Structures are given as structure tokens and as C-alpha cells.
Amino acid sequence: MAVFSWRVRLFIKLIIVLVAGVLGFMELSLFLSMLGFLWVAAITPGPNNMLLTAAGANFGFNRSLLLLLGIMMGMQAVMLLVAFGIGGLILVYPSLHWFLKVAGSLYLLWLAWKIATAEYEELATDSKPASPTPFWQGGLLQLINPKAWLMALGAVASFSLAGAGYRHSVLAISLGMALVNLVSGVIWLGFGSLIGRLLHSRRTWQLFNLAMGLLTAGCVFLIWH
């Protein structure tokens, strides 16, 4: 417990130092507005949060942290691609946005099938459960997730600074995105992990996984809305 507390304090100090550095080249009001925009986009139900909830319930909180890390790194990659020009192609060539929608929809339907047909696992036993959702799936989902691209486009277009301050503002957006993705991801993982502890029978597990699979598949309608 002491080691855990020490690590938490170190992490909080690191966040404070980074935020203080960001505020050196971005006004506090602009930074807080950006956090609000990113928070709403990150915490609302979507493909990432459905995947995290299902992973937390099926494999537990700790064993799903790599999936959260993969999602966060994928979001960072998308944001940097948007910030340094590639994202602008989506605005110039609408067909690319259509391609992202098609690819993202197919990938989400595949994930929904995997979640809905996941085998029953007893997390409280000493037997080793099946492998959790791999790290790379969380990252790959972001590259074909229209919501991730639109979130990054909105953040860069609305909160980046012109001229010499552009790269610094991109760094601030990157930090803000990492913070909200971490907090919202932990919340949804914790929610899934709590559900997993409340489900004690094979039938309730199967019903839960089926429901999460249907909700993940339902995210396809949000993509095309």
C-alpha cells in the first residue's frame, strides 16, 4: 500500500508539473475549455468505452489496463496525424471519411461479435483466464474510428494557436487528451470490473456479453448518424 501511495503521489506531481508547463504557453481559460471539450467526447458512450466495459467485466481491471494504454496511444497517434497535416485530407477528400466509416463499422461489428460470443470466465478462481483483449486492438480501433478523428480535428481546429505557439499548443492538446482518456478509461474499466464481480452465473455472463456486443454494434449507427 505504501508503494502504491508513493507511485500515486509521484504521478500527481508529474501531472502538476506538465500542466504548469502547458499553462506557460496557453491561457488557463483556453486550457480548461479544451479539457471540457475533450472530456465530453471521451466520457460519453462510444466504441472505446463499450470495449473497456466489456474487457473490465470479463478480465478484471488490472488485466485490461494494457487495452486502455493501447487506446490512449492510438488516440495520440490520430491527434498527431491531424495536427501535422494528414487529418486535413479528410476535409479535402470526403471519400476518405466515408472509407473510415466503412472500415470502422466493419471492425466494430467484428469486435461486437467477439464480445457477444466471449466464453464464460470465473475471475475469482485460481485458474488462469483466457487472454484479455490485446493491446494492439485498442490502438488499431482509433485509426479507423471516425469519432477519434473528429475529436482530434475538433480539438486541433478549435484550440491550437497560430504561429510560433502552434507546436506548444499541440503539446497541450496532447496532454489534455491523455488526461481525459486516462480518467474516463479508468471510470469505464472500473464500471465493467464492478459488473464482473456482480455476475455469478454462466447465464448472466452470457446475457451481459450479449448486451455489450449489441451496444458495441449499436455504435455503428452513431458513426453513420
PDB file of N, CA and C in Angstrom, residues 50-117:
ATOM      1  N   MET A  50     -17.403   1.090 -24.644  1.00  0.00           N
ATOM      2  CA  MET A  50     -18.062  -0.222 -24.648  1.00  0.00           C
ATOM      3  C   MET A  50     -17.027  -1.339 -24.578  1.00  0.00           C
ATOM      4  N   LEU A  51     -15.923  -1.171 -25.314  1.00  0.00           N
ATOM      5  CA  LEU A  51     -14.853  -2.178 -25.312  1.00  0.00           C
ATOM      6  C   LEU A  51     -14.201  -2.276 -23.935  1.00  0.00           C
ATOM      7  N   LEU A  52     -13.960  -1.125 -23.289  1.00  0.00           N
ATOM      8  CA  LEU A  52     -13.346  -1.120 -21.961  1.00  0.00           C
ATOM      9  C   LEU A  52     -14.267  -1.737 -20.918  1.00  0.00           C
ATOM     10  N   THR A  53     -15.556  -1.438 -21.000  1.00  0.00           N
ATOM     11  CA  THR A  53     -16.505  -2.005 -20.048  1.00  0.00           C
ATOM     12  C   THR A  53     -16.553  -3.523 -20.164  1.00  0.00           C
ATOM     13  N   ALA A  54     -16.627  -4.011 -21.408  1.00  0.00           N
ATOM     14  CA  ALA A  54     -16.664  -5.462 -21.622  1.00  0.00           C
ATOM     15  C   ALA A  54     -15.369  -6.119 -21.158  1.00  0.00           C
ATOM     16  N   ALA A  55     -14.226  -5.474 -21.430  1.00  0.00           N
ATOM     17  CA  ALA A  55     -12.934  -6.034 -21.013  1.00  0.00           C
ATOM     18  C   ALA A  55     -12.823  -6.062 -19.493  1.00  0.00           C
ATOM     19  N   GLY A  56     -13.240  -4.970 -18.824  1.00  0.00           N
ATOM     20  CA  GLY A  56     -13.181  -4.929 -17.370  1.00  0.00           C
ATOM     21  C   GLY A  56     -14.027  -6.004 -16.729  1.00  0.00           C
ATOM     22  N   ALA A  57     -15.222  -6.258 -17.290  1.00  0.00           N
ATOM     23  CA  ALA A  57     -16.110  -7.263 -16.728  1.00  0.00           C
ATOM     24  C   ALA A  57     -15.579  -8.673 -16.955  1.00  0.00           C
ATOM     25  N   ASN A  58     -14.989  -8.923 -18.118  1.00  0.00           N
ATOM     26  CA  ASN A  58     -14.573 -10.278 -18.474  1.00  0.00           C
ATOM     27  C   ASN A  58     -13.188 -10.643 -17.948  1.00  0.00           C
ATOM     28  N   PHE A  59     -12.287  -9.664 -17.819  1.00  0.00           N
ATOM     29  CA  PHE A  59     -10.906  -9.980 -17.467  1.00  0.00           C
ATOM     30  C   PHE A  59     -10.405  -9.251 -16.226  1.00  0.00           C
ATOM     31  N   GLY A  60     -11.208  -8.350 -15.654  1.00  0.00           N
ATOM     32  CA  GLY A  60     -10.787  -7.617 -14.476  1.00  0.00           C
ATOM     33  C   GLY A  60     -10.086  -6.318 -14.829  1.00  0.00           C
ATOM     34  N   PHE A  61      -9.960  -5.461 -13.832  1.00  0.00           N
ATOM     35  CA  PHE A  61      -9.413  -4.113 -14.036  1.00  0.00           C
ATOM     36  C   PHE A  61      -7.939  -4.155 -14.457  1.00  0.00           C
ATOM     37  N   ASN A  62      -7.112  -4.829 -13.657  1.00  0.00           N
ATOM     38  CA  ASN A  62      -5.664  -4.807 -13.902  1.00  0.00           C
ATOM     39  C   ASN A  62      -5.289  -5.423 -15.240  1.00  0.00           C
ATOM     40  N   ARG A  63      -5.940  -6.524 -15.612  1.00  0.00           N
ATOM     41  CA  ARG A  63      -5.579  -7.225 -16.838  1.00  0.00           C
ATOM     42  C   ARG A  63      -6.080  -6.494 -18.084  1.00  0.00           C
ATOM     43  N   SER A  64      -6.877  -5.429 -17.899  1.00  0.00           N
ATOM     44  CA  SER A  64      -7.385  -4.662 -19.039  1.00  0.00           C
ATOM     45  C   SER A  64      -6.675  -3.324 -19.192  1.00  0.00           C
ATOM     46  N   LEU A  65      -5.707  -3.033 -18.326  1.00  0.00           N
ATOM     47  CA  LEU A  65      -5.015  -1.745 -18.399  1.00  0.00           C
ATOM     48  C   LEU A  65      -4.210  -1.600 -19.688  1.00  0.00           C
ATOM     49  N   LEU A  66      -3.673  -2.705 -20.204  1.00  0.00           N
ATOM     50  CA  LEU A  66      -2.930  -2.622 -21.469  1.00  0.00           C
ATOM     51  C   LEU A  66      -3.847  -2.210 -22.617  1.00  0.00           C
ATOM     52  N   LEU A  67      -5.080  -2.666 -22.588  1.00  0.00           N
ATOM     53  CA  LEU A  67      -6.041  -2.246 -23.603  1.00  0.00           C
ATOM     54  C   LEU A  67      -6.276  -0.743 -23.522  1.00  0.00           C
ATOM     55  N   LEU A  68      -6.425  -0.219 -22.302  1.00  0.00           N
ATOM     56  CA  LEU A  68      -6.585   1.225 -22.113  1.00  0.00           C
ATOM     57  C   LEU A  68      -5.366   1.968 -22.639  1.00  0.00           C
ATOM     58  N   LEU A  69      -4.175   1.449 -22.366  1.00  0.00           N
ATOM     59  CA  LEU A  69      -2.954   2.085 -22.864  1.00  0.00           C
ATOM     60  C   LEU A  69      -2.937   2.083 -24.391  1.00  0.00           C
ATOM     61  N   GLY A  70      -3.366   0.988 -24.995  1.00  0.00           N
ATOM     62  CA  GLY A  70      -3.419   0.927 -26.447  1.00  0.00           C
ATOM     63  C   GLY A  70      -4.367   1.967 -27.028  1.00  0.00           C
ATOM     64  N   ILE A  71      -5.531   2.131 -26.391  1.00  0.00           N
ATOM     65  CA  ILE A  71      -6.490   3.141 -26.832  1.00  0.00           C
ATOM     66  C   ILE A  71      -5.891   4.539 -26.720  1.00  0.00           C
ATOM     67  N   MET A  72      -5.223   4.807 -25.595  1.00  0.00           N
ATOM     68  CA  MET A  72      -4.625   6.127 -25.392  1.00  0.00           C
ATOM     69  C   MET A  72      -3.543   6.417 -26.422  1.00  0.00           C
ATOM     70  N   MET A  73      -2.699   5.432 -26.705  1.00  0.00           N
ATOM     71  CA  MET A  73      -1.641   5.635 -27.688  1.00  0.00           C
ATOM     72  C   MET A  73      -2.215   5.794 -29.091  1.00  0.00           C
ATOM     73  N   GLY A  74      -3.277   5.044 -29.391  1.00  0.00           N
ATOM     74  CA  GLY A  74      -3.926   5.207 -30.686  1.00  0.00           C
ATOM     75  C   GLY A  74      -4.516   6.595 -30.852  1.00  0.00           C
ATOM     76  N   MET A  75      -5.123   7.128 -29.779  1.00  0.00           N
ATOM     77  CA  MET A  75      -5.670   8.480 -29.827  1.00  0.00           C
ATOM     78  C   MET A  75      -4.576   9.517 -30.018  1.00  0.00           C
ATOM     79  N   GLN A  76      -3.439   9.303 -29.369  1.00  0.00           N
ATOM     80  CA  GLN A  76      -2.319  10.225 -29.551  1.00  0.00           C
ATOM     81  C   GLN A  76      -1.823  10.205 -30.993  1.00  0.00           C
ATOM     82  N   ALA A  77      -1.759   9.019 -31.580  1.00  0.00           N
ATOM     83  CA  ALA A  77      -1.308   8.906 -32.972  1.00  0.00           C
ATOM     84  C   ALA A  77      -2.262   9.641 -33.904  1.00  0.00           C
ATOM     85  N   VAL A  78      -3.559   9.469 -33.694  1.00  0.00           N
ATOM     86  CA  VAL A  78      -4.545  10.157 -34.528  1.00  0.00           C
ATOM     87  C   VAL A  78      -4.425  11.665 -34.365  1.00  0.00           C
ATOM     88  N   MET A  79      -4.276  12.128 -33.131  1.00  0.00           N
ATOM     89  CA  MET A  79      -4.176  13.560 -32.887  1.00  0.00           C
ATOM     90  C   MET A  79      -2.945  14.157 -33.585  1.00  0.00           C
ATOM     91  N   LEU A  80      -1.808  13.455 -33.515  1.00  0.00           N
ATOM     92  CA  LEU A  80      -0.594  13.960 -34.156  1.00  0.00           C
ATOM     93  C   LEU A  80      -0.717  13.946 -35.677  1.00  0.00           C
ATOM     94  N   LEU A  81      -1.368  12.920 -36.212  1.00  0.00           N
ATOM     95  CA  LEU A  81      -1.601  12.883 -37.658  1.00  0.00           C
ATOM     96  C   LEU A  81      -2.470  14.054 -38.096  1.00  0.00           C
ATOM     97  N   VAL A  82      -3.475  14.370 -37.295  1.00  0.00           N
ATOM     98  CA  VAL A  82      -4.339  15.505 -37.596  1.00  0.00           C
ATOM     99  C   VAL A  82      -3.561  16.816 -37.479  1.00  0.00           C
ATOM    100  N   ALA A  83      -2.798  16.960 -36.414  1.00  0.00           N
ATOM    101  CA  ALA A  83      -2.096  18.215 -36.134  1.00  0.00           C
ATOM    102  C   ALA A  83      -1.057  18.544 -37.190  1.00  0.00           C
ATOM    103  N   PHE A  84      -0.463  17.529 -37.786  1.00  0.00           N
ATOM    104  CA  PHE A  84       0.615  17.785 -38.734  1.00  0.00           C
ATOM    105  C   PHE A  84       0.235  17.437 -40.165  1.00  0.00           C
ATOM    106  N   GLY A  85      -1.062  17.625 -40.477  1.00  0.00           N
ATOM    107  CA  GLY A  85      -1.454  17.710 -41.870  1.00  0.00           C
ATOM    108  C   GLY A  85      -2.297  16.610 -42.444  1.00  0.00           C
ATOM    109  N   ILE A  86      -2.099  15.369 -42.017  1.00  0.00           N
ATOM    110  CA  ILE A  86      -2.801  14.267 -42.666  1.00  0.00           C
ATOM    111  C   ILE A  86      -4.302  14.357 -42.428  1.00  0.00           C
ATOM    112  N   GLY A  87      -4.684  14.816 -41.249  1.00  0.00           N
ATOM    113  CA  GLY A  87      -6.104  14.932 -40.947  1.00  0.00           C
ATOM    114  C   GLY A  87      -6.834  15.885 -41.882  1.00  0.00           C
ATOM    115  N   GLY A  88      -6.099  16.869 -42.428  1.00  0.00           N
ATOM    116  CA  GLY A  88      -6.716  17.810 -43.359  1.00  0.00           C
ATOM    117  C   GLY A  88      -7.206  17.151 -44.628  1.00  0.00           C
ATOM    118  N   LEU A  89      -6.619  16.014 -44.979  1.00  0.00           N
ATOM    119  CA  LEU A  89      -7.059  15.300 -46.174  1.00  0.00           C
ATOM    120  C   LEU A  89      -8.506  14.839 -46.053  1.00  0.00           C
ATOM    121  N   ILE A  90      -8.939  14.564 -44.828  1.00  0.00           N
ATOM    122  CA  ILE A  90     -10.322  14.136 -44.618  1.00  0.00           C
ATOM    123  C   ILE A  90     -11.292  15.248 -45.005  1.00  0.00           C
ATOM    124  N   LEU A  91     -10.883  16.494 -44.737  1.00  0.00           N
ATOM    125  CA  LEU A  91     -11.733  17.627 -45.082  1.00  0.00           C
ATOM    126  C   LEU A  91     -11.723  17.895 -46.578  1.00  0.00           C
ATOM    127  N   VAL A  92     -10.569  17.668 -47.216  1.00  0.00           N
ATOM    128  CA  VAL A  92     -10.434  17.930 -48.650  1.00  0.00           C
ATOM    129  C   VAL A  92     -11.082  16.822 -49.483  1.00  0.00           C
ATOM    130  N   TYR A  93     -10.907  15.575 -49.005  1.00  0.00           N
ATOM    131  CA  TYR A  93     -11.440  14.421 -49.747  1.00  0.00           C
ATOM    132  C   TYR A  93     -12.476  13.703 -48.875  1.00  0.00           C
ATOM    133  N   PRO A  94     -13.742  14.039 -49.028  1.00  0.00           N
ATOM    134  CA  PRO A  94     -14.787  13.398 -48.215  1.00  0.00           C
ATOM    135  C   PRO A  94     -14.839  11.882 -48.376  1.00  0.00           C
ATOM    136  N   SER A  95     -14.345  11.361 -49.489  1.00  0.00           N
ATOM    137  CA  SER A  95     -14.371   9.910 -49.691  1.00  0.00           C
ATOM    138  C   SER A  95     -13.523   9.194 -48.649  1.00  0.00           C
ATOM    139  N   LEU A  96     -12.468   9.867 -48.139  1.00  0.00           N
ATOM    140  CA  LEU A  96     -11.653   9.266 -47.087  1.00  0.00           C
ATOM    141  C   LEU A  96     -12.462   9.099 -45.808  1.00  0.00           C
ATOM    142  N   HIS A  97     -13.312  10.076 -45.521  1.00  0.00           N
ATOM    143  CA  HIS A  97     -14.166   9.971 -44.340  1.00  0.00           C
ATOM    144  C   HIS A  97     -15.136   8.807 -44.498  1.00  0.00           C
ATOM    145  N   TRP A  98     -15.661   8.645 -45.714  1.00  0.00           N
ATOM    146  CA  TRP A  98     -16.558   7.520 -45.982  1.00  0.00           C
ATOM    147  C   TRP A  98     -15.829   6.193 -45.795  1.00  0.00           C
ATOM    148  N   PHE A  99     -14.571   6.130 -46.259  1.00  0.00           N
ATOM    149  CA  PHE A  99     -13.783   4.904 -46.093  1.00  0.00           C
ATOM    150  C   PHE A  99     -13.572   4.594 -44.619  1.00  0.00           C
ATOM    151  N   LEU A 100     -13.279   5.625 -43.825  1.00  0.00           N
ATOM    152  CA  LEU A 100     -13.099   5.427 -42.390  1.00  0.00           C
ATOM    153  C   LEU A 100     -14.382   4.890 -41.757  1.00  0.00           C
ATOM    154  N   LYS A 101     -15.512   5.411 -42.185  1.00  0.00           N
ATOM    155  CA  LYS A 101     -16.784   4.946 -41.642  1.00  0.00           C
ATOM    156  C   LYS A 101     -17.009   3.475 -41.963  1.00  0.00           C
ATOM    157  N   VAL A 102     -16.728   3.079 -43.206  1.00  0.00           N
ATOM    158  CA  VAL A 102     -16.930   1.693 -43.601  1.00  0.00           C
ATOM    159  C   VAL A 102     -15.990   0.770 -42.835  1.00  0.00           C
ATOM    160  N   ALA A 103     -14.682   1.138 -42.811  1.00  0.00           N
ATOM    161  CA  ALA A 103     -13.692   0.310 -42.116  1.00  0.00           C
ATOM    162  C   ALA A 103     -13.995   0.241 -40.626  1.00  0.00           C
ATOM    163  N   GLY A 104     -14.341   1.381 -40.027  1.00  0.00           N
ATOM    164  CA  GLY A 104     -14.663   1.403 -38.605  1.00  0.00           C
ATOM    165  C   GLY A 104     -15.897   0.593 -38.288  1.00  0.00           C
ATOM    166  N   SER A 105     -16.901   0.649 -39.150  1.00  0.00           N
ATOM    167  CA  SER A 105     -18.130  -0.115 -38.930  1.00  0.00           C
ATOM    168  C   SER A 105     -17.860  -1.615 -38.971  1.00  0.00           C
ATOM    169  N   LEU A 106     -17.087  -2.058 -39.966  1.00  0.00           N
ATOM    170  CA  LEU A 106     -16.777  -3.481 -40.081  1.00  0.00           C
ATOM    171  C   LEU A 106     -15.968  -3.969 -38.873  1.00  0.00           C
ATOM    172  N   TYR A 107     -15.006  -3.140 -38.442  1.00  0.00           N
ATOM    173  CA  TYR A 107     -14.179  -3.531 -37.299  1.00  0.00           C
ATOM    174  C   TYR A 107     -15.014  -3.589 -36.020  1.00  0.00           C
ATOM    175  N   LEU A 108     -15.920  -2.635 -35.851  1.00  0.00           N
ATOM    176  CA  LEU A 108     -16.783  -2.626 -34.674  1.00  0.00           C
ATOM    177  C   LEU A 108     -17.716  -3.833 -34.667  1.00  0.00           C
ATOM    178  N   LEU A 109     -18.238  -4.192 -35.828  1.00  0.00           N
ATOM    179  CA  LEU A 109     -19.105  -5.366 -35.897  1.00  0.00           C
ATOM    180  C   LEU A 109     -18.334  -6.627 -35.544  1.00  0.00           C
ATOM    181  N   TRP A 110     -17.072  -6.699 -35.955  1.00  0.00           N
ATOM    182  CA  TRP A 110     -16.233  -7.849 -35.594  1.00  0.00           C
ATOM    183  C   TRP A 110     -15.984  -7.893 -34.092  1.00  0.00           C
ATOM    184  N   LEU A 111     -15.672  -6.715 -33.512  1.00  0.00           N
ATOM    185  CA  LEU A 111     -15.465  -6.647 -32.065  1.00  0.00           C
ATOM    186  C   LEU A 111     -16.755  -7.009 -31.323  1.00  0.00           C
ATOM    187  N   ALA A 112     -17.888  -6.541 -31.829  1.00  0.00           N
ATOM    188  CA  ALA A 112     -19.165  -6.849 -31.192  1.00  0.00           C
ATOM    189  C   ALA A 112     -19.411  -8.357 -31.175  1.00  0.00           C
ATOM    190  N   TRP A 113     -19.071  -9.026 -32.263  1.00  0.00           N
ATOM    191  CA  TRP A 113     -19.234 -10.480 -32.325  1.00  0.00           C
ATOM    192  C   TRP A 113     -18.317 -11.173 -31.321  1.00  0.00           C
ATOM    193  N   LYS A 114     -17.076 -10.696 -31.221  1.00  0.00           N
ATOM    194  CA  LYS A 114     -16.128 -11.287 -30.275  1.00  0.00           C
ATOM    195  C   LYS A 114     -16.619 -11.116 -28.836  1.00  0.00           C
ATOM    196  N   ILE A 115     -17.154  -9.935 -28.536  1.00  0.00           N
ATOM    197  CA  ILE A 115     -17.646  -9.675 -27.179  1.00  0.00           C
ATOM    198  C   ILE A 115     -18.881 -10.523 -26.879  1.00  0.00           C
ATOM    199  N   ALA A 116     -19.827 -10.561 -27.821  1.00  0.00           N
ATOM    200  CA  ALA A 116     -21.083 -11.276 -27.594  1.00  0.00           C
ATOM    201  C   ALA A 116     -20.883 -12.779 -27.447  1.00  0.00           C
ATOM    202  N   THR A 117     -19.835 -13.316 -28.076  1.00  0.00           N
ATOM    203  CA  THR A 117     -19.607 -14.768 -28.041  1.00  0.00           C
ATOM    204  C   THR A 117     -18.456 -15.147 -27.112  1.00  0.00           C
TER     205      THR A 117
END
